[in-house]
Short mmCIF file of C-alpha atoms and ligand atoms in Angstrom, two decimals:
data_model
loop_
_atom_site.label_atom_id
_atom_site.label_comp_id
_atom_site.label_asym_id
_atom_site.label_seq_id
_atom_site.Cartn_x
_atom_site.Cartn_y
_atom_site.Cartn_z
CA MET A 1 0.46 -4.98 -32.36
CA THR A 2 4.15 -4.14 -32.71
CA ALA A 3 6.62 -2.71 -30.23
CA HIS A 4 6.26 0.57 -32.12
CA ALA A 5 2.55 0.50 -31.41
CA THR A 6 3.35 0.13 -27.69
CA HIS A 7 5.03 3.49 -27.84
CA ASP A 8 1.90 4.96 -29.49
CA VAL A 9 -0.32 3.45 -26.81
CA ARG A 10 1.67 5.13 -24.08
CA ALA A 11 1.97 8.46 -25.91
CA LEU A 12 -1.76 8.55 -26.62
CA GLU A 13 -2.61 7.81 -22.99
CA ALA A 14 -0.10 10.36 -21.75
CA GLU A 15 -1.78 13.00 -23.87
CA HIS A 16 -5.44 12.21 -23.28
CA LEU A 17 -6.06 9.93 -20.32
CA LEU A 18 -6.51 11.17 -16.77
CA GLN A 19 -3.17 10.41 -15.16
CA ILE A 20 -4.24 8.61 -12.00
CA TYR A 21 -2.53 5.23 -12.47
CA LYS A 22 1.13 4.31 -12.21
CA ARG A 23 1.40 1.61 -14.87
CA LEU A 24 4.24 -0.83 -15.38
CA PRO A 25 5.78 -0.48 -18.86
CA VAL A 26 3.87 -3.25 -20.62
CA VAL A 27 0.93 -3.43 -23.03
CA PHE A 28 -1.07 -6.63 -22.74
CA VAL A 29 -2.92 -7.69 -25.84
CA ARG A 30 -3.99 -11.27 -25.16
CA GLY A 31 -4.58 -13.78 -22.40
CA GLU A 32 -4.43 -17.56 -22.20
CA GLY A 33 -5.36 -19.31 -18.97
CA MET A 34 -2.80 -18.33 -16.33
CA HIS A 35 -0.86 -16.15 -18.76
CA LEU A 36 -0.99 -12.64 -20.14
CA ILE A 37 0.83 -11.93 -23.40
CA ASP A 38 2.26 -8.52 -24.28
CA ASP A 39 2.57 -6.80 -27.65
CA THR A 40 6.03 -8.29 -28.24
CA GLY A 41 4.74 -11.83 -27.62
CA ARG A 42 6.29 -12.13 -24.15
CA ARG A 43 4.30 -14.28 -21.72
CA TYR A 44 3.74 -13.41 -18.06
CA LEU A 45 2.50 -15.79 -15.39
CA ASP A 46 -0.46 -13.97 -13.84
CA PHE A 47 -0.56 -14.21 -10.04
CA LEU A 48 -2.67 -11.07 -9.66
CA SER A 49 -5.66 -11.75 -11.99
CA GLY A 50 -6.30 -8.05 -12.58
CA ILE A 51 -6.49 -7.47 -8.78
CA GLY A 52 -8.57 -10.52 -7.97
CA VAL A 53 -10.96 -10.33 -10.90
CA ALA A 54 -10.00 -12.81 -13.65
CA SER A 55 -11.06 -15.75 -11.49
CA LEU A 56 -11.25 -18.18 -14.42
CA GLY A 57 -7.98 -16.94 -15.87
CA HIS A 58 -7.90 -15.42 -19.33
CA ALA A 59 -9.88 -16.34 -22.44
CA HIS A 60 -11.60 -19.16 -20.55
CA PRO A 61 -13.34 -21.11 -23.34
CA ALA A 62 -16.69 -21.69 -21.59
CA LEU A 63 -16.85 -18.07 -20.36
CA ALA A 64 -15.93 -16.77 -23.81
CA ARG A 65 -18.67 -18.91 -25.38
CA ALA A 66 -21.30 -17.86 -22.83
CA VAL A 67 -20.49 -14.15 -23.11
CA ALA A 68 -20.36 -14.26 -26.93
CA GLU A 69 -23.64 -16.14 -27.09
CA GLN A 70 -25.29 -13.72 -24.68
CA ALA A 71 -23.95 -10.73 -26.63
CA SER A 72 -25.45 -12.07 -29.80
CA THR A 73 -28.79 -12.69 -28.05
CA LEU A 74 -29.39 -9.78 -25.65
CA ILE A 75 -27.01 -7.71 -23.53
CA HIS A 76 -29.10 -5.13 -21.73
CA THR A 77 -32.71 -4.20 -21.13
CA SER A 78 -32.55 -2.02 -17.93
CA ASN A 79 -34.32 -2.77 -14.67
CA LEU A 80 -37.67 -1.60 -16.04
CA TYR A 81 -38.36 -5.12 -17.32
CA PHE A 82 -37.90 -8.76 -16.32
CA HIS A 83 -35.28 -10.96 -17.92
CA PRO A 84 -34.57 -14.63 -17.26
CA LEU A 85 -31.18 -14.43 -15.51
CA GLN A 86 -31.42 -12.08 -12.49
CA GLY A 87 -33.65 -14.36 -10.46
CA GLU A 88 -31.45 -17.33 -11.27
CA LEU A 89 -28.30 -15.51 -10.15
CA ALA A 90 -30.02 -14.19 -7.01
CA ALA A 91 -31.16 -17.70 -6.08
CA ARG A 92 -27.58 -18.99 -6.42
CA LEU A 93 -26.15 -16.14 -4.34
CA THR A 94 -28.67 -16.49 -1.52
CA ARG A 95 -27.98 -20.22 -1.32
CA LEU A 96 -24.21 -19.72 -1.28
CA THR A 97 -24.26 -16.93 1.32
CA GLY A 98 -27.14 -18.15 3.50
CA LEU A 99 -28.77 -14.70 3.21
CA ASP A 100 -32.13 -13.80 1.70
CA ARG A 101 -32.13 -11.08 -0.98
CA VAL A 102 -29.80 -9.78 -3.68
CA PHE A 103 -29.21 -6.38 -5.25
CA LEU A 104 -27.09 -6.54 -8.40
CA CYS A 105 -24.71 -3.76 -9.40
CA ASN A 106 -21.46 -3.27 -11.31
CA SER A 107 -18.52 -2.97 -8.94
CA GLY A 108 -17.25 -3.53 -5.44
CA THR A 109 -17.63 0.05 -4.37
CA GLU A 110 -21.24 0.09 -5.55
CA ALA A 111 -21.93 -3.09 -3.59
CA ASN A 112 -20.57 -1.47 -0.42
CA GLU A 113 -22.36 1.77 -1.19
CA ALA A 114 -25.60 -0.22 -1.41
CA CYS A 115 -24.90 -1.99 1.91
CA LEU A 116 -24.22 1.32 3.67
CA LYS A 117 -27.38 2.87 2.24
CA PHE A 118 -29.46 -0.20 3.10
CA ALA A 119 -28.20 -0.09 6.69
CA ARG A 120 -29.19 3.59 6.97
CA ARG A 121 -32.56 2.82 5.35
CA TYR A 122 -33.17 0.01 7.84
CA TRP A 123 -32.84 2.33 10.84
CA HIS A 124 -34.73 5.12 9.12
CA GLY A 125 -37.61 2.71 8.59
CA ARG A 126 -37.61 1.98 12.32
CA ALA A 127 -37.84 5.71 13.06
CA GLU A 128 -34.29 5.69 14.45
CA THR A 129 -33.17 8.50 12.18
CA GLY A 130 -30.29 9.46 14.49
CA ARG A 131 -28.77 6.02 14.11
CA THR A 132 -26.30 6.92 11.39
CA LYS A 133 -22.86 5.96 12.67
CA PHE A 134 -20.62 3.46 10.87
CA VAL A 135 -17.81 1.59 12.55
CA ALA A 136 -15.03 0.50 10.19
CA PHE A 137 -11.50 -0.77 10.82
CA ARG A 138 -7.99 0.54 10.53
CA HIS A 139 -6.32 -0.65 7.28
CA SER A 140 -9.72 -1.08 5.62
CA PHE A 141 -10.36 -0.46 1.95
CA HIS A 142 -13.94 -0.36 0.70
CA GLY A 143 -13.79 1.63 -2.54
CA ARG A 144 -13.62 5.09 -4.04
CA THR A 145 -17.18 6.41 -4.10
CA MET A 146 -18.09 8.84 -1.34
CA GLY A 147 -19.78 6.33 0.99
CA SER A 148 -17.24 3.54 0.57
CA LEU A 149 -14.42 6.07 0.76
CA SER A 150 -15.78 7.39 4.04
CA VAL A 151 -15.28 3.97 5.66
CA THR A 152 -11.86 3.46 4.02
CA TRP A 153 -9.06 3.93 6.50
CA ASP A 154 -6.07 5.35 4.60
CA PRO A 155 -6.20 9.15 5.09
CA HIS A 156 -4.36 9.65 1.76
CA TYR A 157 -7.41 8.33 -0.05
CA ARG A 158 -9.94 10.15 2.14
CA GLU A 159 -8.65 13.54 3.16
CA PRO A 160 -8.47 15.31 -0.24
CA PHE A 161 -12.19 14.61 -0.66
CA ALA A 162 -13.47 15.78 2.72
CA PRO A 163 -16.06 16.38 3.97
CA LEU A 164 -17.18 12.78 3.62
CA VAL A 165 -20.06 10.85 5.18
CA PRO A 166 -19.98 11.96 8.82
CA ASP A 167 -20.06 9.73 11.85
CA VAL A 168 -17.47 7.12 10.90
CA LYS A 169 -15.24 5.65 13.62
CA PHE A 170 -12.27 3.38 12.97
CA ALA A 171 -11.61 0.49 15.33
CA SER A 172 -8.51 -1.69 15.57
CA ALA A 173 -8.95 -5.24 14.26
CA ALA A 174 -5.90 -6.23 16.30
CA GLU A 175 -7.57 -5.08 19.55
CA PRO A 176 -11.02 -6.72 19.56
CA TRP A 177 -11.53 -5.88 23.25
CA LEU A 178 -11.71 -2.16 22.34
CA LEU A 179 -14.67 -2.61 19.97
CA ASP A 180 -17.18 -2.55 22.79
CA ALA A 181 -16.38 1.07 23.59
CA ILE A 182 -16.83 2.18 19.96
CA VAL A 183 -20.05 0.43 18.91
CA ASP A 184 -23.09 1.98 20.56
CA GLU A 185 -26.84 2.54 20.12
CA ASP A 186 -26.11 5.18 17.46
CA THR A 187 -24.22 2.70 15.29
CA ALA A 188 -26.10 1.80 12.10
CA ALA A 189 -23.56 -0.81 11.02
CA ILE A 190 -20.10 -2.27 11.47
CA ILE A 191 -18.30 -2.85 8.16
CA ILE A 192 -15.46 -5.37 7.99
CA GLU A 193 -13.34 -7.14 5.36
CA PRO A 194 -12.93 -10.77 6.52
CA VAL A 195 -9.50 -10.65 4.92
CA GLN A 196 -8.28 -7.09 4.58
CA GLY A 197 -6.92 -6.96 1.04
CA GLU A 198 -5.49 -3.56 0.11
CA GLY A 199 -4.57 -3.05 3.77
CA GLY A 200 -1.93 -5.78 3.51
CA VAL A 201 -3.71 -9.17 3.41
CA ARG A 202 -4.77 -9.47 7.05
CA PRO A 203 -7.30 -12.19 7.88
CA ILE A 204 -9.50 -11.25 10.83
CA SER A 205 -9.32 -13.30 14.02
CA LYS A 206 -12.02 -15.38 15.68
CA GLU A 207 -11.67 -13.05 18.67
CA LEU A 208 -12.65 -10.10 16.49
CA VAL A 209 -15.59 -12.03 15.07
CA ALA A 210 -16.76 -12.77 18.63
CA ALA A 211 -16.39 -9.08 19.54
CA ILE A 212 -18.39 -8.02 16.47
CA HIS A 213 -21.17 -10.50 17.27
CA ALA A 214 -21.21 -9.35 20.90
CA ALA A 215 -21.43 -5.70 19.86
CA ARG A 216 -24.36 -6.52 17.56
CA ALA A 217 -26.12 -8.50 20.29
CA ARG A 218 -25.70 -5.59 22.72
CA THR A 219 -26.65 -2.69 20.39
CA GLY A 220 -28.49 -4.13 17.39
CA ALA A 221 -25.90 -2.64 14.98
CA LEU A 222 -25.95 -4.40 11.60
CA VAL A 223 -22.85 -6.23 10.35
CA ILE A 224 -21.68 -5.66 6.77
CA ALA A 225 -19.06 -8.06 5.41
CA ASP A 226 -17.11 -6.55 2.53
CA GLU A 227 -16.28 -9.75 0.63
CA VAL A 228 -15.40 -7.95 -2.60
CA GLN A 229 -11.83 -9.30 -2.51
CA SER A 230 -12.12 -12.19 -0.05
CA GLY A 231 -15.41 -13.59 -1.33
CA SER A 232 -16.71 -15.56 -4.31
CA GLY A 233 -14.52 -18.53 -3.42
CA ARG A 234 -11.11 -16.87 -3.16
CA THR A 235 -10.37 -18.29 0.31
CA GLY A 236 -11.67 -21.77 -0.51
CA ALA A 237 -15.03 -21.00 1.15
CA PHE A 238 -17.65 -19.01 -0.76
CA LEU A 239 -17.28 -16.19 1.77
CA GLY A 240 -14.00 -15.51 3.55
CA GLY A 241 -15.97 -14.82 6.73
CA GLN A 242 -17.31 -18.39 6.71
CA LEU A 243 -13.80 -19.60 7.66
CA VAL A 244 -13.99 -17.71 10.97
CA GLY A 245 -17.73 -18.02 11.65
CA LEU A 246 -18.67 -14.43 10.78
CA SER A 247 -22.43 -14.12 10.37
CA PRO A 248 -23.14 -10.84 8.55
CA ASP A 249 -26.47 -9.13 7.92
CA LEU A 250 -25.26 -7.77 4.59
CA VAL A 251 -22.51 -8.93 2.25
CA ALA A 252 -20.81 -7.02 -0.58
CA LEU A 253 -19.47 -9.04 -3.53
CA GLY A 254 -17.58 -8.03 -6.67
CA LYS A 255 -14.27 -8.79 -8.41
CA ALA A 256 -14.08 -12.58 -8.99
CA LEU A 257 -17.86 -12.92 -9.30
CA GLY A 258 -17.98 -11.72 -12.90
CA ALA A 259 -14.67 -13.36 -13.89
CA GLY A 260 -13.76 -10.12 -15.71
CA VAL A 261 -17.20 -8.84 -16.62
CA PRO A 262 -18.08 -6.04 -14.15
CA VAL A 263 -20.50 -7.51 -11.60
CA GLY A 264 -21.21 -6.47 -8.03
CA ALA A 265 -23.81 -7.68 -5.57
CA ALA A 266 -25.17 -6.74 -2.17
CA VAL A 267 -26.73 -9.72 -0.43
CA LEU A 268 -28.85 -9.08 2.65
CA LYS A 269 -31.07 -10.58 5.32
CA GLN A 270 -34.82 -10.31 5.01
CA PRO A 271 -35.37 -7.79 7.85
CA VAL A 272 -33.05 -5.33 6.06
CA ALA A 273 -34.67 -6.10 2.71
CA ASP A 274 -38.08 -5.39 4.29
CA ALA A 275 -37.01 -1.78 4.84
CA LEU A 276 -36.57 -1.14 1.11
CA SER A 277 -39.30 -0.21 -1.33
CA PRO A 278 -39.30 0.46 -5.08
CA GLY A 279 -37.39 3.65 -5.81
CA ASP A 280 -35.22 3.53 -2.68
CA HIS A 281 -32.16 2.44 -4.65
CA GLY A 282 -31.36 1.34 -8.19
CA THR A 283 -28.97 1.18 -11.12
CA THR A 284 -29.19 1.37 -14.90
CA TYR A 285 -26.69 -1.38 -15.79
CA GLY A 286 -26.76 -3.55 -12.67
CA GLY A 287 -27.74 -7.15 -13.30
CA ASN A 288 -27.95 -6.92 -17.06
CA LEU A 289 -28.02 -10.13 -19.04
CA LEU A 290 -24.35 -10.10 -19.98
CA ALA A 291 -23.26 -9.59 -16.36
CA CYS A 292 -25.63 -12.26 -15.03
CA ARG A 293 -24.57 -14.75 -17.68
CA ALA A 294 -20.89 -14.30 -16.80
CA ALA A 295 -21.57 -14.61 -13.06
CA LEU A 296 -23.72 -17.73 -13.56
CA LEU A 297 -21.01 -19.35 -15.67
CA PHE A 298 -18.44 -18.46 -13.02
CA LEU A 299 -20.61 -20.03 -10.28
CA ASP A 300 -21.09 -23.17 -12.41
CA GLU A 301 -17.32 -23.54 -12.61
CA LEU A 302 -16.81 -22.72 -8.94
CA GLU A 303 -19.33 -25.28 -7.75
CA GLY A 304 -18.32 -27.75 -10.43
CA GLY A 305 -14.95 -28.53 -8.80
CA LEU A 306 -13.04 -25.26 -8.66
CA LEU A 307 -13.65 -24.71 -4.92
CA GLN A 308 -11.97 -28.02 -4.06
CA SER A 309 -9.09 -27.18 -6.38
CA ILE A 310 -8.69 -23.74 -4.73
CA ARG A 311 -8.37 -25.40 -1.30
CA ARG A 312 -5.85 -27.96 -2.54
CA VAL A 313 -3.63 -25.50 -4.44
CA ALA A 314 -3.92 -22.92 -1.65
CA SER A 315 -2.41 -25.26 0.92
CA HIS A 316 0.47 -25.94 -1.47
CA LEU A 317 0.88 -22.18 -1.97
CA ALA A 318 0.94 -21.53 1.78
CA ALA A 319 3.55 -24.28 2.33
CA ARG A 320 5.78 -23.01 -0.50
CA LEU A 321 5.57 -19.41 0.77
CA ARG A 322 6.51 -20.56 4.26
CA ASP A 323 9.56 -22.34 2.76
CA LEU A 324 10.44 -19.14 0.95
CA ALA A 325 10.20 -17.16 4.19
CA LEU A 326 12.55 -19.64 5.90
CA LYS A 327 15.01 -19.24 3.05
CA HIS A 328 14.93 -15.41 3.32
CA PRO A 329 14.60 -14.88 7.10
CA ASP A 330 16.03 -11.36 7.06
CA VAL A 331 13.71 -10.19 4.29
CA VAL A 332 10.36 -11.93 4.76
CA LYS A 333 8.88 -10.91 8.12
CA GLU A 334 5.61 -12.77 7.78
CA VAL A 335 3.56 -14.91 5.41
CA ARG A 336 -0.16 -14.14 5.60
CA GLY A 337 -3.29 -15.11 3.74
CA ALA A 338 -6.31 -17.34 3.37
CA GLY A 339 -6.70 -19.58 0.35
CA LEU A 340 -5.72 -17.81 -2.84
CA ILE A 341 -5.17 -14.41 -1.27
CA ALA A 342 -1.63 -14.55 0.04
CA ALA A 343 1.16 -12.19 0.98
CA LEU A 344 4.79 -11.87 1.92
CA ASP A 345 5.26 -9.01 4.38
CA LEU A 346 8.82 -7.77 3.88
CA ALA A 347 11.31 -5.92 6.03
CA PHE A 348 11.43 -3.18 3.38
CA ASP A 349 9.40 -1.63 0.55
CA ALA A 350 8.02 -4.43 -1.61
CA GLN A 351 8.17 -2.55 -4.92
CA PRO A 352 11.70 -3.69 -5.92
CA VAL A 353 10.62 -7.32 -5.43
CA VAL A 354 7.45 -6.77 -7.46
CA THR A 355 9.52 -5.12 -10.21
CA ALA A 356 12.14 -7.89 -10.17
CA ALA A 357 9.35 -10.49 -10.45
CA PHE A 358 7.81 -8.56 -13.34
CA GLU A 359 11.15 -8.48 -15.14
CA ARG A 360 11.24 -12.27 -14.75
CA GLY A 361 7.73 -12.68 -16.15
CA LEU A 362 5.63 -12.95 -12.97
CA LEU A 363 2.77 -10.59 -12.10
CA VAL A 364 2.17 -9.83 -8.41
CA ASN A 365 1.70 -6.45 -6.76
CA ARG A 366 2.65 -4.33 -3.80
CA THR A 367 0.14 -3.23 -1.23
CA ALA A 368 0.49 -1.51 2.16
CA THR A 369 4.09 -0.57 1.21
CA THR A 370 5.90 -3.67 2.44
CA VAL A 371 3.56 -6.39 1.20
CA VAL A 372 3.92 -8.53 -1.93
CA ARG A 373 0.37 -9.67 -2.68
CA LEU A 374 -0.63 -12.78 -4.64
CA LEU A 375 -4.17 -13.12 -6.01
CA PRO A 376 -3.91 -15.83 -8.66
CA PRO A 377 -6.84 -16.93 -10.83
CA PHE A 378 -8.77 -19.86 -9.33
CA ILE A 379 -7.60 -22.16 -12.14
CA VAL A 380 -4.03 -22.00 -10.76
CA THR A 381 -2.25 -25.36 -10.35
CA GLU A 382 0.51 -26.62 -8.04
CA ALA A 383 2.94 -26.43 -10.98
CA ASP A 384 2.05 -22.73 -11.48
CA VAL A 385 2.69 -22.15 -7.77
CA ASP A 386 6.10 -23.81 -8.02
CA GLU A 387 6.99 -21.65 -11.00
CA ALA A 388 5.83 -18.46 -9.25
CA VAL A 389 7.73 -19.31 -6.05
CA THR A 390 10.92 -19.96 -8.05
CA VAL A 391 10.59 -16.50 -9.60
CA LEU A 392 9.81 -14.87 -6.25
CA ASP A 393 12.89 -16.54 -4.77
CA ALA A 394 15.05 -14.99 -7.51
CA ALA A 395 13.24 -11.66 -7.18
CA LEU A 396 13.89 -11.56 -3.43
CA ASP A 397 17.59 -12.28 -4.09
CA ALA A 398 17.77 -9.63 -6.80
CA ALA A 399 16.01 -6.95 -4.75
CA THR A 400 18.16 -7.67 -1.70
CA ALA A 401 21.34 -7.54 -3.82
CA ARG A 402 20.22 -4.25 -5.39
CA GLY A 403 19.46 -2.80 -1.96
CA ALA A 404 22.82 -3.96 -0.55
CA SER A 405 24.80 -2.51 -3.47
CA ARG A 406 23.20 0.92 -3.05
N1 PLP B 501 -13.83 -3.62 -1.25
C1 PLP B 501 -12.67 -4.29 -1.22
C2 PLP B 501 -12.38 -5.19 -0.07
C3 PLP B 501 -11.76 -4.16 -2.28
O1 PLP B 501 -10.60 -4.83 -2.24
C4 PLP B 501 -12.09 -3.30 -3.35
C5 PLP B 501 -11.14 -3.10 -4.46
O2 PLP B 501 -9.97 -3.35 -4.39
C6 PLP B 501 -13.30 -2.62 -3.33
C7 PLP B 501 -14.16 -2.81 -2.27
C8 PLP B 501 -13.70 -1.71 -4.46
O3 PLP B 501 -14.05 -2.47 -5.56
P1 PLP B 501 -14.16 -1.77 -7.00
O4 PLP B 501 -12.78 -1.31 -7.36
O5 PLP B 501 -14.69 -2.86 -7.89
O6 PLP B 501 -15.11 -0.63 -6.86
#
């Protein structure tokens, strides 16, 4: 594609596509490992992986082979029939999570939607039909469908679509001692991101985990871990919650699990699974052969050495970001993260830094206004980290200079 074609791409979108995304002015046409390449041939170091999705980087040879082979064999049959890969993927996911049963779907929001429905179904099956309340947390993000949106904190996302699922209460993750007063015998489930992603990269504390477990012990409320962003190995553990001892009854997975092919999963304990019968929930696409093949290949790579590499590179990343914070004490208020989800919380709006990094060929993004978020592919190396930190250093200088000259 030529630069002229870029113009056509944008004009065509502007005319026909629903205008709900603010895109940066670039058209990507190819990927290679840690890099994305635009239509002029310019290379960008990808420290965002399509918002935590391209876990094996781009055009990963083994993934490309597996997906191509699957596409030329069989892509989709529906859930009316058996195929060889769903059971295999479910067995891997139950082993890795320590839970018992898997429902396969296509996205993070669907995985959460399933968890919320399964929690309601569980109490309905026990004739506790009034037990419908969900407790979520401030700064949470769980997705855009009605159920997931209802437990998403940011009023800008929620309010234009009201009325949503009723009976949702938001607790403060920073004040675990207040949870006790919010979770009661009417609570169907507590839903928590072990590392809040969109909300600004905030890992939960052990104190909050203890409060959640205590609330469950007292009331019986189920615990849903939304591991869509923090799970599938991103933190160096298979589930982010495993780092702080969270023991959920249901887990939602997505993003990195399909390495770019849309895959979501709800993984649950047997007593919850026992409440569900054929017809209670379902999906046309979920768990098709293409999706399962991609997820299985991803898990092969993850368990074949990638998890160790994530932990090693992540500690280098954390150390380099701390150095960066020391070098820019007036700008970087805090470095947060767990494994390969990391953030610089700034003293001002992070967009100028994200833009300056982009202009220098590094992809990161802004979340929660002041946060520069890094979600690199799991194949990232120490050398990639050094390169990214050098660019971020320059981007922080450039954004501060721009701000000062205004
Ligand atoms: N849950 C969390 C924690 C997320 O970060 C996201 C997406 O950013 C979602 C759910 C929604 O996932 P999806 O966009 O695949 O529906």
